[in-house]
Amino acid sequence: MNAKDISGQAPGGQRTRLADVLPLDTPYVMQIFPVYACNFKCDYCIFSIDASQRGFISDQPIMDFKLYTKCVDDMTRFPNKIKVLRFVGIGEPLLHKRIADMVAYTARKQVAQTIEILTNAHLLTPPIADALISAGLNRLVVSVQGTSKEKYRNTSGIDLDFDAFIENLRYFYEHKGQVHMYIKVVDSALDGKEDEKKFYRIFGDICDTIAIEHTVPIHSGIDYARVLKDSEADDQAVTQFGLPVSEVKICPQPFFTMQINPDGKVVPCFSFEYPGIMGDCNRASVTDIWNGKEFQQCRRKMLDGLRYCGEICTHCQIIKYRLFPEDDLRDDAQRLKQLYRS
């Protein structure tokens, strides 16, 4: 296997201790949510439940390209480059007809150190691969749902031409140039140790890094007892990345990330239920929203603890299962409160 196995590690590599660099004049992560739609219905994902049970997500399903370019133009006014601009969100980014144009515009404006797409890669045909590579993509993260056509049918509810899928991934890998390619799978999509070996055997020579991550119970409305294996359903001991689960007092996400939804509204985290709307990019600049009153008040309340930020934050499971030790702000909360006076 040529790929480096990074299971149990932060996929992005070594992390900076967040408390040491706050407040940030430029977000570390700009998450772009281009399409609220998916061609899969994975059993551990929100798309496996009816849309009526998902709550408010976005006023429109597809981000307007003109709005996107306006947002990127706004980002040029940040003092520093964004560390990662990531196309992801609740859906499949490659469903956006202008995703390659979005990557190209971002690269041309030089607003981010890394331009990244997280995808199920079902639509990653050679023409799409060529377009993304030439557009200036820096990193492709492929979320695999199994090691066979049958497993894809069981996990994601689709009939996948598995051999063609592998060949498309191989094409991207062989033509990617400087693009970093990361392939991952969740453990619930594999059937024991032999299937893990099969995963590494199939994908280990067509990517740069590879990992098995953990399925974690982060979506309300999903029966994780059905998805998770045995005792994991009752007591999930590790995070998505294999680290010990710890009690979360302060969510770090509003302090280093912002997400722009398809309708242009900005939310402060990766939650599927929003604690609040920080602003609207149709009416305000990205930089003004990042530094604005709503965002600052959100951060200041968070430093008092999750329960001061409302029911959504109090009961959110996402950060519990995705927290990295470097992002724990508990020991620095009192000092940081002086920096986030609303």
XYZ file of C-alpha atoms in Angstrom:
342
model
C 0.000 0.000 0.000
C 1.408 3.377 -1.049
C -0.978 5.550 0.948
C -0.197 6.683 4.481
C -2.703 5.377 7.023
C -3.804 8.292 9.230
C -6.530 6.479 11.177
C -6.792 7.919 14.683
C -5.235 11.241 13.695
C -6.502 14.674 12.713
C -6.958 14.400 8.927
C -5.533 17.867 8.372
C -2.330 17.159 10.274
C -0.851 18.905 13.301
C -3.265 21.393 14.882
C -2.445 24.705 16.549
C -3.625 25.146 20.138
C -6.641 27.341 19.501
C -6.600 29.338 22.739
C -3.102 30.609 21.937
C -4.151 32.368 18.717
C -7.572 33.819 19.576
C -9.144 36.097 18.597
C -8.724 35.386 14.887
C -8.915 38.219 12.383
C -9.364 35.596 9.636
C -11.243 32.298 10.024
C -9.165 29.164 9.835
C -11.958 27.264 8.063
C -14.449 28.668 5.583
C -17.017 25.989 4.902
C -18.991 26.448 1.692
C -22.278 24.563 1.511
C -23.031 24.662 -2.251
C -25.872 22.120 -2.607
C -28.527 20.935 -0.204
C -29.071 17.613 -1.995
C -27.391 14.239 -2.166
C -27.394 11.278 -4.527
C -26.868 8.902 -1.566
C -29.022 8.039 1.443
C -26.386 6.687 3.826
C -27.937 5.057 6.877
C -25.915 7.157 9.349
C -26.633 10.487 7.596
C -29.430 13.028 7.733
C -30.431 12.133 4.159
C -31.657 8.762 5.392
C -34.601 10.480 7.113
C -37.480 12.359 5.519
C -36.902 16.036 4.730
C -39.812 16.982 6.973
C -37.843 15.725 9.978
C -34.644 17.675 9.280
C -35.758 21.129 10.388
C -34.641 24.329 8.683
C -31.571 23.883 6.498
C -31.612 26.527 3.761
C -34.078 28.771 1.943
C -32.742 27.500 -1.380
C -30.997 24.225 -2.324
C -28.352 25.505 -4.761
C -25.926 28.366 -4.195
C -26.064 31.022 -6.892
C -22.703 31.385 -8.638
C -22.893 35.189 -8.580
C -23.460 35.098 -4.818
C -20.480 32.788 -4.449
C -18.145 35.103 -6.365
C -19.363 37.997 -4.221
C -18.469 36.007 -1.100
C -14.991 35.223 -2.411
C -14.447 38.863 -3.328
C -15.379 39.700 0.270
C -12.817 37.182 1.535
C -9.997 39.066 -0.199
C -10.440 41.705 2.523
C -9.440 39.387 5.342
C -5.949 40.299 6.670
C -4.671 36.760 6.082
C -5.454 33.796 3.894
C -8.069 31.356 5.119
C -6.345 28.094 6.016
C -8.954 25.815 4.429
C -11.863 26.694 2.182
C -13.931 23.516 2.113
C -16.829 22.609 -0.163
C -19.054 20.294 1.864
C -22.181 20.904 3.960
C -25.335 18.789 4.038
C -25.146 17.250 0.587
C -22.888 16.304 -2.318
C -20.801 19.219 -3.693
C -20.286 17.631 -7.118
C -24.025 17.995 -7.770
C -23.404 21.730 -8.252
C -23.086 22.261 -12.003
C -20.491 25.015 -11.525
C -18.375 23.442 -8.803
C -15.227 23.543 -10.959
C -15.867 27.224 -11.746
C -16.243 27.882 -8.002
C -12.888 26.213 -7.346
C -11.248 28.134 -10.192
C -12.563 31.498 -8.996
C -11.367 30.764 -5.453
C -7.915 29.780 -6.689
C -7.662 32.859 -8.897
C -8.509 35.181 -5.996
C -5.947 33.432 -3.723
C -8.080 33.697 -0.594
C -7.206 30.283 0.877
C -4.110 28.215 1.514
C -6.047 25.021 0.721
C -9.149 24.529 -1.430
C -10.809 21.261 -0.500
C -13.824 19.207 -1.586
C -15.399 16.445 0.484
C -17.339 14.096 -1.807
C -18.779 10.619 -2.176
C -17.114 10.698 -5.640
C -20.008 8.992 -7.418
C -19.941 11.808 -9.994
C -16.140 11.980 -10.241
C -15.903 11.071 -13.913
C -12.672 11.786 -15.844
C -14.060 15.065 -17.302
C -15.056 16.280 -13.826
C -11.680 15.172 -12.457
C -9.825 17.061 -15.198
C -11.920 20.179 -14.562
C -11.294 20.166 -10.797
C -7.574 19.516 -11.163
C -7.087 22.273 -13.738
C -9.254 24.641 -11.662
C -6.733 24.580 -8.824
C -8.152 22.153 -6.294
C -5.620 21.373 -3.543
C -7.248 18.501 -1.683
C -9.906 15.903 -2.487
C -11.478 13.959 0.381
C -13.430 10.899 -0.745
C -15.878 9.313 1.665
C -16.233 5.640 0.705
C -19.316 3.670 1.765
C -18.075 0.094 1.444
C -15.928 -2.398 -0.417
C -18.501 -3.778 -2.855
C -21.583 -2.954 -4.877
C -23.674 -4.890 -2.335
C -22.344 -2.889 0.586
C -23.129 0.380 -1.200
C -26.683 -0.804 -1.758
C -27.061 -1.686 1.935
C -25.374 1.440 3.340
C -26.298 4.128 0.814
C -29.361 2.799 -0.984
C -27.884 3.057 -4.482
C -26.796 0.681 -7.240
C -23.183 1.628 -7.864
C -21.026 0.321 -10.696
C -18.240 -0.450 -8.249
C -15.594 -1.295 -10.849
C -16.236 1.950 -12.738
C -16.135 3.838 -9.432
C -12.682 2.455 -8.655
C -11.438 3.281 -12.144
C -12.654 6.863 -11.796
C -10.789 7.215 -8.505
C -7.700 5.714 -10.133
C -7.986 8.199 -12.998
C -8.082 11.126 -10.586
C -5.105 9.775 -8.640
C -3.019 9.242 -11.769
C -3.761 12.711 -13.167
C -3.994 14.761 -9.954
C -0.619 16.479 -10.091
C -0.159 18.318 -6.770
C -3.671 17.638 -5.452
C -3.684 15.668 -2.196
C -6.150 12.769 -2.303
C -7.534 11.333 0.938
C -9.863 8.318 1.002
C -11.751 7.390 4.149
C -14.503 5.027 5.265
C -16.581 4.747 8.421
C -16.323 1.532 10.402
C -20.053 0.783 10.170
C -19.640 0.428 6.389
C -17.175 -2.436 6.902
C -17.786 -5.987 8.065
C -14.971 -6.858 10.439
C -11.202 -7.200 10.101
C -11.186 -9.000 6.781
C -13.272 -6.257 5.216
C -10.891 -3.657 6.677
C -8.018 -5.421 4.917
C -10.058 -5.442 1.723
C -10.638 -1.691 2.048
C -6.906 -1.024 2.290
C -6.218 -3.451 -0.559
C -8.726 -1.791 -2.912
C -8.019 1.859 -2.125
C -4.527 1.913 -0.613
C -2.705 2.450 -3.911
C -4.990 5.126 -5.372
C -4.685 7.875 -2.758
C -2.085 9.742 -0.717
C -3.641 9.210 2.723
C -6.259 6.741 3.908
C -8.193 6.084 7.104
C -10.983 4.217 8.808
C -13.064 6.653 10.841
C -15.790 5.904 13.370
C -19.512 6.268 12.839
C -20.743 8.496 15.648
C -24.288 9.383 16.799
C -24.478 13.034 15.772
C -27.814 13.317 13.914
C -31.066 13.514 15.835
C -33.773 11.381 14.275
C -31.492 8.502 13.241
C -31.675 5.131 14.984
C -27.981 4.628 15.700
C -28.667 1.429 17.603
C -29.414 -0.019 14.181
C -26.328 1.484 12.524
C -23.644 1.104 15.190
C -22.220 -2.253 16.094
C -23.061 -3.993 19.384
C -22.048 -1.993 22.464
C -21.033 1.028 20.387
C -24.700 1.883 20.072
C -24.993 2.289 23.836
C -21.608 3.721 24.717
C -19.602 5.214 21.892
C -16.163 5.415 23.462
C -14.282 7.331 20.786
C -14.699 10.320 18.515
C -15.044 10.163 14.742
C -11.247 10.236 14.587
C -10.635 7.562 17.226
C -9.784 9.857 20.132
C -11.302 9.428 23.610
C -14.632 11.169 24.055
C -14.442 13.946 26.638
C -16.955 16.297 28.181
C -17.402 19.455 26.130
C -18.009 22.676 28.051
C -17.240 25.150 25.251
C -17.721 24.527 21.547
C -14.656 25.868 19.690
C -16.230 26.025 16.234
C -17.562 29.635 16.293
C -14.077 30.853 17.160
C -12.313 29.514 14.053
C -14.916 28.607 11.437
C -17.895 29.963 9.569
C -20.224 28.238 7.120
C -21.980 29.896 4.202
C -25.171 28.067 3.289
C -26.682 27.825 -0.234
C -28.993 30.766 0.489
C -26.088 32.942 1.652
C -26.890 32.760 5.344
C -23.943 32.274 7.683
C -23.942 29.846 10.600
C -21.174 29.513 13.219
C -20.617 25.754 13.162
C -21.142 22.432 11.384
C -24.363 21.640 13.256
C -27.445 20.377 11.437
C -29.615 22.454 13.761
C -28.444 26.045 13.863
C -27.924 27.896 17.141
C -28.415 31.121 15.193
C -27.893 32.942 11.896
C -24.848 35.190 12.107
C -25.646 37.172 8.971
C -26.647 37.044 5.322
C -24.011 37.372 2.595
C -26.634 38.796 0.241
C -26.844 41.850 2.478
C -23.488 42.098 4.237
C -19.855 41.276 3.535
C -18.274 38.064 4.754
C -15.700 40.045 6.715
C -18.320 42.210 8.397
C -20.269 39.103 9.417
C -17.149 37.444 10.839
C -16.412 40.529 12.936
C -20.017 41.472 13.535
C -22.127 41.791 16.657
C -24.045 38.509 16.215
C -20.889 36.435 15.871
C -19.158 38.217 18.743
C -22.141 37.708 21.039
C -22.284 34.040 20.069
C -18.610 33.578 20.995
C -18.925 35.510 24.250
C -21.923 33.444 25.391
C -20.112 30.256 24.432
C -17.235 31.136 26.784
C -19.745 30.941 29.646
C -20.602 27.401 28.567
C -22.811 25.508 26.131
C -25.928 25.838 28.276
C -25.818 29.627 27.972
C -26.128 29.356 24.191
C -29.557 27.734 24.119
C -31.103 24.315 23.643
C -29.460 23.610 20.283
C -25.932 23.941 21.659
C -26.783 22.266 24.961
C -27.947 19.086 23.255
C -25.647 19.084 20.213
C -23.647 15.880 19.822
C -21.447 16.941 16.912
C -18.586 18.599 18.773
C -18.615 15.865 21.436
C -17.632 13.352 18.786
C -15.333 15.622 16.780
C -13.399 17.538 19.439
C -9.612 17.669 19.227
C -7.617 18.317 22.432
C -5.978 21.384 20.878
C -9.407 23.007 20.523
C -10.446 22.686 24.179
C -10.944 26.236 25.513
C -12.018 25.469 29.096
C -8.767 26.404 30.797
C -8.555 29.725 28.960
C -12.193 30.817 29.124
C -11.782 33.537 31.756
C -8.886 35.159 29.920
C -10.675 34.953 26.567
C -13.813 36.626 27.926
C -11.856 39.872 28.074
C -11.228 39.588 24.317
C -14.829 38.943 23.319
C -16.763 41.716 24.982
C -19.929 42.309 23.007
